[in-house]
PDB file of C-alpha atoms and ligand atoms in Angstrom:
ATOM      1  CA  MET A   1       0.000   0.000   0.000  1.00 96.00           C
ATOM      2  CA  GLN A   2       1.288   3.446  -0.906  1.00 98.00           C
ATOM      3  CA  LEU A   3      -0.015   6.610   0.684  1.00 98.00           C
ATOM      4  CA  LEU A   4      -1.063   9.388  -1.705  1.00 98.00           C
ATOM      5  CA  ASP A   5       0.611  12.180   0.182  1.00 98.00           C
ATOM      6  CA  GLY A   6      -1.361  15.412  -0.223  1.00 98.00           C
ATOM      7  CA  LYS A   7       1.182  17.326   1.789  1.00 98.00           C
ATOM      8  CA  LYS A   8       4.052  16.380  -0.480  1.00 98.00           C
ATOM      9  CA  VAL A   9       2.174  16.860  -3.754  1.00 98.00           C
ATOM     10  CA  SER A  10       0.511  20.134  -2.750  1.00 98.00           C
ATOM     11  CA  GLN A  11       3.873  21.495  -1.635  1.00 98.00           C
ATOM     12  CA  ALA A  12       5.371  20.633  -5.013  1.00 98.00           C
ATOM     13  CA  VAL A  13       2.510  22.452  -6.775  1.00 98.00           C
ATOM     14  CA  LYS A  14       2.870  25.472  -4.491  1.00 98.00           C
ATOM     15  CA  LEU A  15       6.639  25.601  -4.894  1.00 98.00           C
ATOM     16  CA  GLU A  16       6.255  25.733  -8.667  1.00 98.00           C
ATOM     17  CA  LEU A  17       3.667  28.527  -8.409  1.00 98.00           C
ATOM     18  CA  LYS A  18       5.853  30.438  -5.959  1.00 98.00           C
ATOM     19  CA  GLY A  19       8.729  30.366  -8.444  1.00 98.00           C
ATOM     20  CA  GLN A  20       6.471  31.501 -11.279  1.00 98.00           C
ATOM     21  CA  VAL A  21       5.132  34.408  -9.224  1.00 97.00           C
ATOM     22  CA  ALA A  22       8.618  35.442  -8.097  1.00 98.00           C
ATOM     23  CA  ALA A  23       9.742  35.551 -11.747  1.00 98.00           C
ATOM     24  CA  LEU A  24       6.752  37.718 -12.674  1.00 96.00           C
ATOM     25  CA  ILE A  25       7.367  40.117  -9.802  1.00 96.00           C
ATOM     26  CA  ASP A  26      11.013  40.334 -10.900  1.00 97.00           C
ATOM     27  CA  SER A  27       9.801  41.532 -14.268  1.00 96.00           C
ATOM     28  CA  ASN A  28       7.658  44.207 -12.602  1.00 96.00           C
ATOM     29  CA  LYS A  29       4.315  42.470 -12.987  1.00 97.00           C
ATOM     30  CA  ARG A  30       1.723  42.576 -10.222  1.00 97.00           C
ATOM     31  CA  ALA A  31       0.974  39.500  -8.081  1.00 98.00           C
ATOM     32  CA  PRO A  32      -2.086  37.290  -8.713  1.00 98.00           C
ATOM     33  CA  HIS A  33      -4.986  38.394  -6.492  1.00 98.00           C
ATOM     34  CA  LEU A  34      -7.733  36.196  -5.049  1.00 98.00           C
ATOM     35  CA  ALA A  35     -10.913  37.631  -3.515  1.00 98.00           C
ATOM     36  CA  ALA A  36     -12.648  35.365  -0.992  1.00 98.00           C
ATOM     37  CA  ILE A  37     -16.193  35.911   0.219  1.00 98.00           C
ATOM     38  CA  LEU A  38     -17.195  34.378   3.534  1.00 98.00           C
ATOM     39  CA  VAL A  39     -20.743  34.623   4.884  1.00 98.00           C
ATOM     40  CA  GLY A  40     -21.516  33.866   8.536  1.00 96.00           C
ATOM     41  CA  SER A  41     -19.269  32.099  11.008  1.00 90.00           C
ATOM     42  CA  ASN A  42     -19.520  28.405  10.168  1.00 93.00           C
ATOM     43  CA  GLY A  43     -16.437  26.937  11.877  1.00 92.00           C
ATOM     44  CA  ALA A  44     -15.392  24.694   8.982  1.00 92.00           C
ATOM     45  CA  SER A  45     -15.843  27.466   6.396  1.00 96.00           C
ATOM     46  CA  GLU A  46     -13.806  29.846   8.574  1.00 95.00           C
ATOM     47  CA  THR A  47     -10.999  27.287   8.700  1.00 94.00           C
ATOM     48  CA  TYR A  48     -11.039  26.624   4.948  1.00 96.00           C
ATOM     49  CA  VAL A  49     -11.045  30.291   3.996  1.00 97.00           C
ATOM     50  CA  ALA A  50      -8.290  31.103   6.511  1.00 97.00           C
ATOM     51  CA  SER A  51      -6.232  28.294   5.015  1.00 97.00           C
ATOM     52  CA  LYS A  52      -6.822  29.503   1.444  1.00 98.00           C
ATOM     53  CA  ILE A  53      -5.673  32.987   2.407  1.00 98.00           C
ATOM     54  CA  LYS A  54      -2.626  31.707   4.281  1.00 98.00           C
ATOM     55  CA  ASN A  55      -1.646  29.620   1.263  1.00 98.00           C
ATOM     56  CA  CYS A  56      -1.971  32.659  -1.008  1.00 98.00           C
ATOM     57  CA  GLU A  57       0.429  34.560   1.233  1.00 98.00           C
ATOM     58  CA  GLU A  58       2.897  31.673   1.306  1.00 98.00           C
ATOM     59  CA  ILE A  59       3.357  31.688  -2.454  1.00 98.00           C
ATOM     60  CA  GLY A  60       3.249  35.446  -3.025  1.00 98.00           C
ATOM     61  CA  PHE A  61      -0.376  35.861  -4.129  1.00 98.00           C
ATOM     62  CA  LYS A  62      -2.380  38.802  -2.895  1.00 98.00           C
ATOM     63  CA  SER A  63      -5.715  38.008  -1.253  1.00 98.00           C
ATOM     64  CA  SER A  64      -8.681  40.000   0.000  1.00 98.00           C
ATOM     65  CA  LEU A  65     -11.301  38.633   2.364  1.00 98.00           C
ATOM     66  CA  PHE A  66     -14.851  39.998   2.239  1.00 98.00           C
ATOM     67  CA  ARG A  67     -16.788  38.949   5.330  1.00 98.00           C
ATOM     68  CA  PHE A  68     -20.540  39.215   5.760  1.00 98.00           C
ATOM     69  CA  SER A  69     -22.803  38.401   8.679  1.00 98.00           C
ATOM     70  CA  GLU A  70     -25.087  35.352   8.586  1.00 98.00           C
ATOM     71  CA  ASN A  71     -28.132  37.553   7.883  1.00 97.00           C
ATOM     72  CA  VAL A  72     -26.654  39.615   5.055  1.00 98.00           C
ATOM     73  CA  GLU A  73     -29.146  40.382   2.289  1.00 98.00           C
ATOM     74  CA  GLU A  74     -28.593  38.543  -0.954  1.00 98.00           C
ATOM     75  CA  ASN A  75     -28.467  41.834  -2.806  1.00 98.00           C
ATOM     76  CA  GLU A  76     -25.491  43.044  -0.795  1.00 98.00           C
ATOM     77  CA  LEU A  77     -23.545  39.957  -1.809  1.00 98.00           C
ATOM     78  CA  LEU A  78     -24.557  40.386  -5.436  1.00 98.00           C
ATOM     79  CA  GLU A  79     -23.422  44.009  -5.422  1.00 98.00           C
ATOM     80  CA  THR A  80     -20.035  42.981  -4.017  1.00 98.00           C
ATOM     81  CA  ILE A  81     -19.609  40.387  -6.754  1.00 98.00           C
ATOM     82  CA  LYS A  82     -20.531  42.912  -9.432  1.00 98.00           C
ATOM     83  CA  LYS A  83     -17.784  45.218  -8.177  1.00 98.00           C
ATOM     84  CA  LEU A  84     -15.195  42.424  -8.002  1.00 98.00           C
ATOM     85  CA  ASN A  85     -16.182  41.259 -11.495  1.00 98.00           C
ATOM     86  CA  VAL A  86     -15.028  44.536 -13.033  1.00 98.00           C
ATOM     87  CA  ASP A  87     -12.145  45.269 -10.653  1.00 98.00           C
ATOM     88  CA  GLU A  88      -9.030  44.842 -12.811  1.00 97.00           C
ATOM     89  CA  SER A  89      -6.847  44.163  -9.777  1.00 97.00           C
ATOM     90  CA  ILE A  90      -8.815  40.981  -8.940  1.00 98.00           C
ATOM     91  CA  ASP A  91      -8.074  37.724 -10.788  1.00 98.00           C
ATOM     92  CA  GLY A  92     -10.183  35.172  -8.948  1.00 98.00           C
ATOM     93  CA  ILE A  93     -13.399  35.288  -6.943  1.00 98.00           C
ATOM     94  CA  LEU A  94     -14.451  32.532  -4.593  1.00 98.00           C
ATOM     95  CA  VAL A  95     -17.604  32.397  -2.526  1.00 98.00           C
ATOM     96  CA  GLN A  96     -17.212  29.875   0.260  1.00 98.00           C
ATOM     97  CA  LEU A  97     -20.113  27.413   0.354  1.00 97.00           C
ATOM     98  CA  PRO A  98     -22.501  26.617   1.926  1.00 96.00           C
ATOM     99  CA  LEU A  99     -24.353  29.927   2.053  1.00 98.00           C
ATOM    100  CA  PRO A 100     -27.149  30.643   4.555  1.00 97.00           C
ATOM    101  CA  LYS A 101     -30.557  29.248   3.505  1.00 97.00           C
ATOM    102  CA  HIS A 102     -32.085  32.634   2.618  1.00 98.00           C
ATOM    103  CA  ILE A 103     -29.486  33.185  -0.106  1.00 98.00           C
ATOM    104  CA  LYS A 104     -29.893  31.405  -3.414  1.00 98.00           C
ATOM    105  CA  GLU A 105     -26.549  29.829  -4.138  1.00 98.00           C
ATOM    106  CA  SER A 106     -27.100  29.757  -7.895  1.00 98.00           C
ATOM    107  CA  SER A 107     -27.906  33.504  -8.001  1.00 98.00           C
ATOM    108  CA  VAL A 108     -24.560  34.245  -6.381  1.00 98.00           C
ATOM    109  CA  ILE A 109     -22.448  31.773  -8.348  1.00 98.00           C
ATOM    110  CA  ASN A 110     -24.047  32.569 -11.695  1.00 98.00           C
ATOM    111  CA  LEU A 111     -23.176  36.235 -11.281  1.00 98.00           C
ATOM    112  CA  ILE A 112     -19.422  35.606 -10.957  1.00 98.00           C
ATOM    113  CA  ASN A 113     -17.482  36.695 -14.039  1.00 98.00           C
ATOM    114  CA  PRO A 114     -16.621  33.326 -15.700  1.00 98.00           C
ATOM    115  CA  ASN A 115     -13.100  34.671 -16.352  1.00 98.00           C
ATOM    116  CA  LYS A 116     -12.637  34.939 -12.567  1.00 98.00           C
ATOM    117  CA  ASP A 117     -14.500  31.743 -11.610  1.00 98.00           C
ATOM    118  CA  VAL A 118     -11.532  30.033  -9.967  1.00 98.00           C
ATOM    119  CA  ASP A 119     -13.831  27.610  -8.110  1.00 98.00           C
ATOM    120  CA  GLY A 120     -15.165  26.401 -11.466  1.00 98.00           C
ATOM    121  CA  PHE A 121     -18.766  26.425 -10.214  1.00 98.00           C
ATOM    122  CA  HIS A 122     -20.246  28.793 -12.840  1.00 98.00           C
ATOM    123  CA  PRO A 123     -22.409  27.100 -15.509  1.00 98.00           C
ATOM    124  CA  VAL A 124     -20.007  28.385 -18.198  1.00 98.00           C
ATOM    125  CA  SER A 125     -17.102  26.583 -16.474  1.00 98.00           C
ATOM    126  CA  THR A 126     -19.203  23.444 -15.963  1.00 98.00           C
ATOM    127  CA  GLY A 127     -20.295  23.469 -19.603  1.00 98.00           C
ATOM    128  CA  LYS A 128     -16.783  23.929 -20.941  1.00 98.00           C
ATOM    129  CA  MET A 129     -15.367  21.257 -18.640  1.00 98.00           C
ATOM    130  CA  THR A 130     -18.098  18.825 -19.689  1.00 98.00           C
ATOM    131  CA  LEU A 131     -17.301  19.445 -23.356  1.00 98.00           C
ATOM    132  CA  GLY A 132     -13.587  18.903 -22.696  1.00 98.00           C
ATOM    133  CA  LEU A 133     -12.759  22.547 -23.473  1.00 98.00           C
ATOM    134  CA  PRO A 134     -10.179  24.517 -21.469  1.00 97.00           C
ATOM    135  CA  SER A 135     -11.914  25.758 -18.305  1.00 98.00           C
ATOM    136  CA  PHE A 136     -11.589  26.200 -14.577  1.00 98.00           C
ATOM    137  CA  ILE A 137     -12.056  22.778 -13.001  1.00 98.00           C
ATOM    138  CA  PRO A 138     -13.570  22.683  -9.485  1.00 98.00           C
ATOM    139  CA  ALA A 139     -10.706  22.562  -7.031  1.00 98.00           C
ATOM    140  CA  THR A 140     -11.349  19.210  -5.359  1.00 98.00           C
ATOM    141  CA  PRO A 141     -11.686  17.116  -8.541  1.00 98.00           C
ATOM    142  CA  TYR A 142      -8.814  19.086 -10.084  1.00 98.00           C
ATOM    143  CA  GLY A 143      -6.676  18.380  -7.014  1.00 98.00           C
ATOM    144  CA  ILE A 144      -7.486  14.671  -7.277  1.00 98.00           C
ATOM    145  CA  MET A 145      -6.488  14.673 -10.963  1.00 98.00           C
ATOM    146  CA  LEU A 146      -3.175  16.325 -10.002  1.00 98.00           C
ATOM    147  CA  MET A 147      -2.657  13.607  -7.400  1.00 98.00           C
ATOM    148  CA  LEU A 148      -3.354  10.809  -9.928  1.00 98.00           C
ATOM    149  CA  GLU A 149      -0.907  12.494 -12.299  1.00 98.00           C
ATOM    150  CA  HIS A 150       1.813  12.915  -9.661  1.00 98.00           C
ATOM    151  CA  TYR A 151       1.731   9.210  -8.772  1.00 98.00           C
ATOM    152  CA  ASN A 152       1.165   8.226 -12.413  1.00 98.00           C
ATOM    153  CA  ILE A 153      -1.815   6.063 -11.496  1.00 98.00           C
ATOM    154  CA  GLU A 154      -3.159   4.045 -14.415  1.00 98.00           C
ATOM    155  CA  THR A 155      -6.797   4.969 -15.035  1.00 98.00           C
ATOM    156  CA  SER A 156      -7.410   3.995 -18.669  1.00 98.00           C
ATOM    157  CA  GLY A 157      -9.943   1.181 -18.950  1.00 98.00           C
ATOM    158  CA  LYS A 158     -10.373   0.958 -15.177  1.00 98.00           C
ATOM    159  CA  ASN A 159     -13.685   0.777 -13.356  1.00 98.00           C
ATOM    160  CA  ALA A 160     -14.176   3.850 -11.179  1.00 99.00           C
ATOM    161  CA  VAL A 161     -16.950   4.276  -8.637  1.00 99.00           C
ATOM    162  CA  VAL A 162     -17.696   7.805  -7.472  1.00 99.00           C
ATOM    163  CA  ILE A 163     -19.836   7.882  -4.324  1.00 98.00           C
ATOM    164  CA  GLY A 164     -21.618  11.229  -4.228  1.00 98.00           C
ATOM    165  CA  ARG A 165     -23.095  13.374  -7.008  1.00 98.00           C
ATOM    166  CA  SER A 166     -22.556  16.916  -5.728  1.00 98.00           C
ATOM    167  CA  ASN A 167     -21.902  19.725  -8.187  1.00 97.00           C
ATOM    168  CA  ILE A 168     -18.670  20.496  -6.322  1.00 97.00           C
ATOM    169  CA  VAL A 169     -17.073  17.049  -6.259  1.00 98.00           C
ATOM    170  CA  GLY A 170     -18.895  13.892  -7.356  1.00 98.00           C
ATOM    171  CA  ARG A 171     -20.432  15.086 -10.623  1.00 98.00           C
ATOM    172  CA  PRO A 172     -17.343  16.851 -12.041  1.00 98.00           C
ATOM    173  CA  MET A 173     -15.109  14.017 -10.813  1.00 98.00           C
ATOM    174  CA  SER A 174     -17.204  11.465 -12.693  1.00 98.00           C
ATOM    175  CA  ILE A 175     -17.020  13.561 -15.875  1.00 98.00           C
ATOM    176  CA  LEU A 176     -13.249  14.035 -15.695  1.00 98.00           C
ATOM    177  CA  LEU A 177     -12.540  10.357 -15.053  1.00 99.00           C
ATOM    178  CA  SER A 178     -14.738   9.282 -17.974  1.00 98.00           C
ATOM    179  CA  GLN A 179     -13.244  11.745 -20.475  1.00 98.00           C
ATOM    180  CA  ASP A 180     -10.769  10.820 -23.192  1.00 98.00           C
ATOM    181  CA  ARG A 181      -7.869  12.543 -21.479  1.00 98.00           C
ATOM    182  CA  GLU A 182      -4.767  11.807 -19.472  1.00 97.00           C
ATOM    183  CA  TYR A 183      -5.806  10.179 -16.211  1.00 98.00           C
ATOM    184  CA  GLY A 184      -9.292   9.652 -17.651  1.00 98.00           C
ATOM    185  CA  ASN A 185     -10.768   6.900 -19.825  1.00 98.00           C
ATOM    186  CA  CYS A 186     -12.353   5.152 -16.853  1.00 98.00           C
ATOM    187  CA  THR A 187     -15.693   3.379 -16.947  1.00 98.00           C
ATOM    188  CA  VAL A 188     -17.446   5.410 -14.288  1.00 99.00           C
ATOM    189  CA  THR A 189     -20.360   4.519 -12.051  1.00 98.00           C
ATOM    190  CA  VAL A 190     -21.842   7.402 -10.050  1.00 98.00           C
ATOM    191  CA  CYS A 191     -23.436   6.175  -6.817  1.00 98.00           C
ATOM    192  CA  HIS A 192     -25.696   8.170  -4.494  1.00 98.00           C
ATOM    193  CA  SER A 193     -28.301   7.877  -1.766  1.00 96.00           C
ATOM    194  CA  ARG A 194     -30.734   5.970  -4.042  1.00 97.00           C
ATOM    195  CA  THR A 195     -28.153   3.510  -5.386  1.00 98.00           C
ATOM    196  CA  LYS A 196     -28.980  -0.149  -4.872  1.00 98.00           C
ATOM    197  CA  ASN A 197     -26.257  -2.753  -4.229  1.00 97.00           C
ATOM    198  CA  LEU A 198     -23.621  -0.116  -3.510  1.00 98.00           C
ATOM    199  CA  LYS A 199     -21.309  -2.681  -1.941  1.00 98.00           C
ATOM    200  CA  GLU A 200     -21.346  -4.885  -5.066  1.00 98.00           C
ATOM    201  CA  LYS A 201     -20.631  -1.868  -7.259  1.00 98.00           C
ATOM    202  CA  CYS A 202     -17.722  -0.798  -5.053  1.00 98.00           C
ATOM    203  CA  LEU A 203     -16.317  -4.325  -5.091  1.00 98.00           C
ATOM    204  CA  GLU A 204     -16.009  -4.080  -8.886  1.00 98.00           C
ATOM    205  CA  ALA A 205     -14.134  -0.780  -8.687  1.00 98.00           C
ATOM    206  CA  ASP A 206     -10.438  -0.403  -9.395  1.00 99.00           C
ATOM    207  CA  ILE A 207     -10.740   3.204  -8.222  1.00 99.00           C
ATOM    208  CA  VAL A 208     -13.147   4.437  -5.542  1.00 99.00           C
ATOM    209  CA  ILE A 209     -13.745   8.129  -4.897  1.00 98.00           C
ATOM    210  CA  ALA A 210     -15.652   8.519  -1.616  1.00 98.00           C
ATOM    211  CA  ALA A 211     -17.305  11.944  -1.552  1.00 98.00           C
ATOM    212  CA  LEU A 212     -20.494  11.603   0.439  1.00 97.00           C
ATOM    213  CA  GLY A 213     -19.564  13.216   3.752  1.00 96.00           C
ATOM    214  CA  LYS A 214     -20.261  10.226   6.051  1.00 97.00           C
ATOM    215  CA  PRO A 215     -17.319   9.427   8.318  1.00 97.00           C
ATOM    216  CA  GLY A 216     -15.983   5.883   7.965  1.00 98.00           C
ATOM    217  CA  PHE A 217     -18.666   4.928   5.399  1.00 98.00           C
ATOM    218  CA  LEU A 218     -16.418   2.922   3.051  1.00 98.00           C
ATOM    219  CA  THR A 219     -15.460  -0.211   4.947  1.00 98.00           C
ATOM    220  CA  ALA A 220     -12.961  -2.953   4.072  1.00 98.00           C
ATOM    221  CA  ASP A 221     -15.666  -5.401   2.919  1.00 98.00           C
ATOM    222  CA  MET A 222     -16.635  -2.895   0.175  1.00 98.00           C
ATOM    223  CA  VAL A 223     -13.157  -2.600  -1.328  1.00 98.00           C
ATOM    224  CA  LYS A 224     -11.451  -4.868  -3.861  1.00 98.00           C
ATOM    225  CA  GLU A 225      -7.852  -5.963  -3.270  1.00 98.00           C
ATOM    226  CA  ASN A 226      -5.371  -3.466  -4.786  1.00 98.00           C
ATOM    227  CA  ALA A 227      -7.978  -0.780  -5.359  1.00 98.00           C
ATOM    228  CA  VAL A 228      -7.059   2.911  -5.431  1.00 99.00           C
ATOM    229  CA  VAL A 229      -9.091   4.708  -2.759  1.00 99.00           C
ATOM    230  CA  ILE A 230      -9.514   8.480  -2.725  1.00 98.00           C
ATOM    231  CA  ASP A 231     -11.153   9.907   0.394  1.00 98.00           C
ATOM    232  CA  VAL A 232     -12.813  13.303  -0.052  1.00 98.00           C
ATOM    233  CA  GLY A 233     -14.541  13.350   3.365  1.00 97.00           C
ATOM    234  CA  ILE A 234     -13.558  15.999   5.907  1.00 95.00           C
ATOM    235  CA  THR A 235     -16.221  15.797   8.624  1.00 95.00           C
ATOM    236  CA  ARG A 236     -15.661  17.268  12.079  1.00 93.00           C
ATOM    237  CA  VAL A 237     -16.350  14.604  14.711  1.00 93.00           C
ATOM    238  CA  ALA A 238     -16.482  15.387  18.448  1.00 95.00           C
ATOM    239  CA  ASP A 239     -13.216  14.329  20.094  1.00 95.00           C
ATOM    240  CA  GLN A 240     -12.513  15.414  23.660  1.00 96.00           C
ATOM    241  CA  THR A 241      -8.874  14.329  23.391  1.00 96.00           C
ATOM    242  CA  LYS A 242      -8.278  17.252  21.002  1.00 96.00           C
ATOM    243  CA  LYS A 243      -7.786  20.859  22.048  1.00 94.00           C
ATOM    244  CA  THR A 244     -10.330  21.952  19.443  1.00 93.00           C
ATOM    245  CA  GLY A 245     -12.892  19.415  20.727  1.00 94.00           C
ATOM    246  CA  PHE A 246     -13.104  17.672  17.345  1.00 95.00           C
ATOM    247  CA  SER A 247     -11.074  15.628  14.919  1.00 94.00           C
ATOM    248  CA  ILE A 248     -11.380  15.440  11.140  1.00 95.00           C
ATOM    249  CA  LYS A 249     -12.688  12.148   9.762  1.00 96.00           C
ATOM    250  CA  GLY A 250     -12.766  10.940   6.192  1.00 97.00           C
ATOM    251  CA  ASP A 251     -15.439   8.875   4.435  1.00 98.00           C
ATOM    252  CA  VAL A 252     -13.159   5.830   4.475  1.00 98.00           C
ATOM    253  CA  ASP A 253     -12.514   3.474   7.386  1.00 98.00           C
ATOM    254  CA  PHE A 254      -8.814   4.041   6.775  1.00 98.00           C
ATOM    255  CA  GLU A 255      -7.534   1.697   9.500  1.00 98.00           C
ATOM    256  CA  ASN A 256      -9.168  -1.341   7.967  1.00 98.00           C
ATOM    257  CA  VAL A 257      -9.231  -0.351   4.291  1.00 98.00           C
ATOM    258  CA  ALA A 258      -5.613   0.796   3.838  1.00 98.00           C
ATOM    259  CA  SER A 259      -3.986  -2.653   3.857  1.00 98.00           C
ATOM    260  CA  LYS A 260      -6.206  -3.777   0.925  1.00 98.00           C
ATOM    261  CA  CYS A 261      -5.326  -0.825  -1.299  1.00 98.00           C
ATOM    262  CA  SER A 262      -2.599  -0.214  -3.849  1.00 98.00           C
ATOM    263  CA  PHE A 263      -2.934   3.531  -3.132  1.00 98.00           C
ATOM    264  CA  ILE A 264      -4.982   5.446  -0.576  1.00 98.00           C
ATOM    265  CA  THR A 265      -5.289   9.085   0.534  1.00 98.00           C
ATOM    266  CA  PRO A 266      -5.099   9.841   4.265  1.00 98.00           C
ATOM    267  CA  VAL A 267      -7.439  12.274   6.065  1.00 98.00           C
ATOM    268  CA  PRO A 268      -6.165  14.774   6.992  1.00 96.00           C
ATOM    269  CA  GLY A 269      -3.164  15.193   4.694  1.00 97.00           C
ATOM    270  CA  GLY A 270      -4.752  14.020   1.462  1.00 98.00           C
ATOM    271  CA  VAL A 271      -7.366  15.544  -0.821  1.00 98.00           C
ATOM    272  CA  GLY A 272      -8.004  18.638   1.365  1.00 97.00           C
ATOM    273  CA  LEU A 273      -4.507  19.987   0.760  1.00 98.00           C
ATOM    274  CA  MET A 274      -4.776  19.235  -2.950  1.00 98.00           C
ATOM    275  CA  THR A 275      -8.009  21.239  -3.133  1.00 98.00           C
ATOM    276  CA  ILE A 276      -6.150  24.343  -2.013  1.00 98.00           C
ATOM    277  CA  ALA A 277      -3.242  23.709  -4.380  1.00 98.00           C
ATOM    278  CA  ALA A 278      -5.717  23.364  -7.270  1.00 98.00           C
ATOM    279  CA  LEU A 279      -7.476  26.607  -6.321  1.00 98.00           C
ATOM    280  CA  LEU A 280      -4.117  28.385  -6.407  1.00 98.00           C
ATOM    281  CA  LYS A 281      -3.394  26.908  -9.837  1.00 98.00           C
ATOM    282  CA  ASN A 282      -6.773  28.126 -11.118  1.00 98.00           C
ATOM    283  CA  THR A 283      -6.077  31.585  -9.704  1.00 98.00           C
ATOM    284  CA  TYR A 284      -2.718  31.661 -11.440  1.00 98.00           C
ATOM    285  CA  GLU A 285      -4.328  30.623 -14.737  1.00 98.00           C
ATOM    286  CA  ALA A 286      -6.930  33.380 -14.352  1.00 98.00           C
ATOM    287  CA  TYR A 287      -4.162  35.877 -13.634  1.00 98.00           C
ATOM    288  CA  LEU A 288      -2.266  34.913 -16.803  1.00 97.00           C
ATOM    289  CA  THR A 289      -5.342  35.540 -18.962  1.00 96.00           C
ATOM    290  CA  HIS A 290      -5.874  38.939 -17.269  1.00 95.00           C
ATOM    291  CA  LEU A 291      -2.266  39.989 -17.876  1.00 86.00           C
ATOM    292  CA  LYS A 292      -2.777  39.796 -21.638  1.00 70.00           C
TER     293      LYS A 292
HETATM  294  N1  LIG B   1     -17.343  24.376   0.207  1.00 59.13           N
HETATM  295  C1  LIG B   1     -16.885  23.103   0.185  1.00 59.13           C
HETATM  296  N2  LIG B   1     -15.941  22.944  -0.754  1.00 59.13           N
HETATM  297  C2  LIG B   1     -15.792  24.143  -1.344  1.00 59.13           C
HETATM  298  C3  LIG B   1     -14.949  24.605  -2.397  1.00 59.13           C
HETATM  299  O1  LIG B   1     -14.154  23.878  -3.002  1.00 59.13           O
HETATM  300  N3  LIG B   1     -15.085  25.918  -2.712  1.00 59.13           N
HETATM  301  C4  LIG B   1     -15.969  26.730  -2.087  1.00 59.13           C
HETATM  302  N4  LIG B   1     -16.040  27.984  -2.482  1.00 59.13           N
HETATM  303  N5  LIG B   1     -16.762  26.331  -1.118  1.00 59.13           N
HETATM  304  C5  LIG B   1     -16.672  25.041  -0.747  1.00 59.13           C
END
């Protein structure tokens, strides 16, 4: 069993970006600039956004955080996005999800300038990605593709099972893996809450992507020998032994599944770190198109 080390791979991605930014600054160009919008005070969202901003700083990107209270009016958010859309100093805009119930997520996301849609959630990005055209790819699936590439994992002709059909992870992941592309060409089965015989489907999978948000859901009896297992789960579970009062659990019962796998991602230290690296790559790509 080999661990797919998100720390190592994300650091390699960030180091490359850091060098590219340093070279641009040396030639008197401005730094890439990410704008992050955070609504409310959801603990997990706070942590993710803080980490995104810290990572920007580490590699020489500029970042701006726009915070709003839980009961902000939708219109105020929309007005902020309109301003950021036309602000030439901003390359990427991300709105941390989930948003409070009274705000329609699609109204907010669909307003983002597709040229600054570094989360890849806008319908224009989704459409282009689905057609195999150059586009921003949502950060988590993109990060997983970078991981497969780094470890040169054979995907062509393999059976992949994606558990979860969210717009952020499961759906785009299933599209990417099925495409005629490097680290694609899988036969993909998308499983979800209505799927029957999930265990049998997983047992046929050479690659399993667990992205349903249920800690420890994928157990050893559901995994074929030598499978590649990618764990997207990052659920906070109460843990009094930790200072924070919680620990982060993946969707995979790592302790019992790991020994059966050819490759497996740990949680933490796996996909989560790759998500941030992929967001930074998208922001850099956006920046390059804005420089022209
Ligand atoms: N919420 C959970 N994952 C993500 C993500 O990748 N981007 C944003 N903006 N919000 C999220």
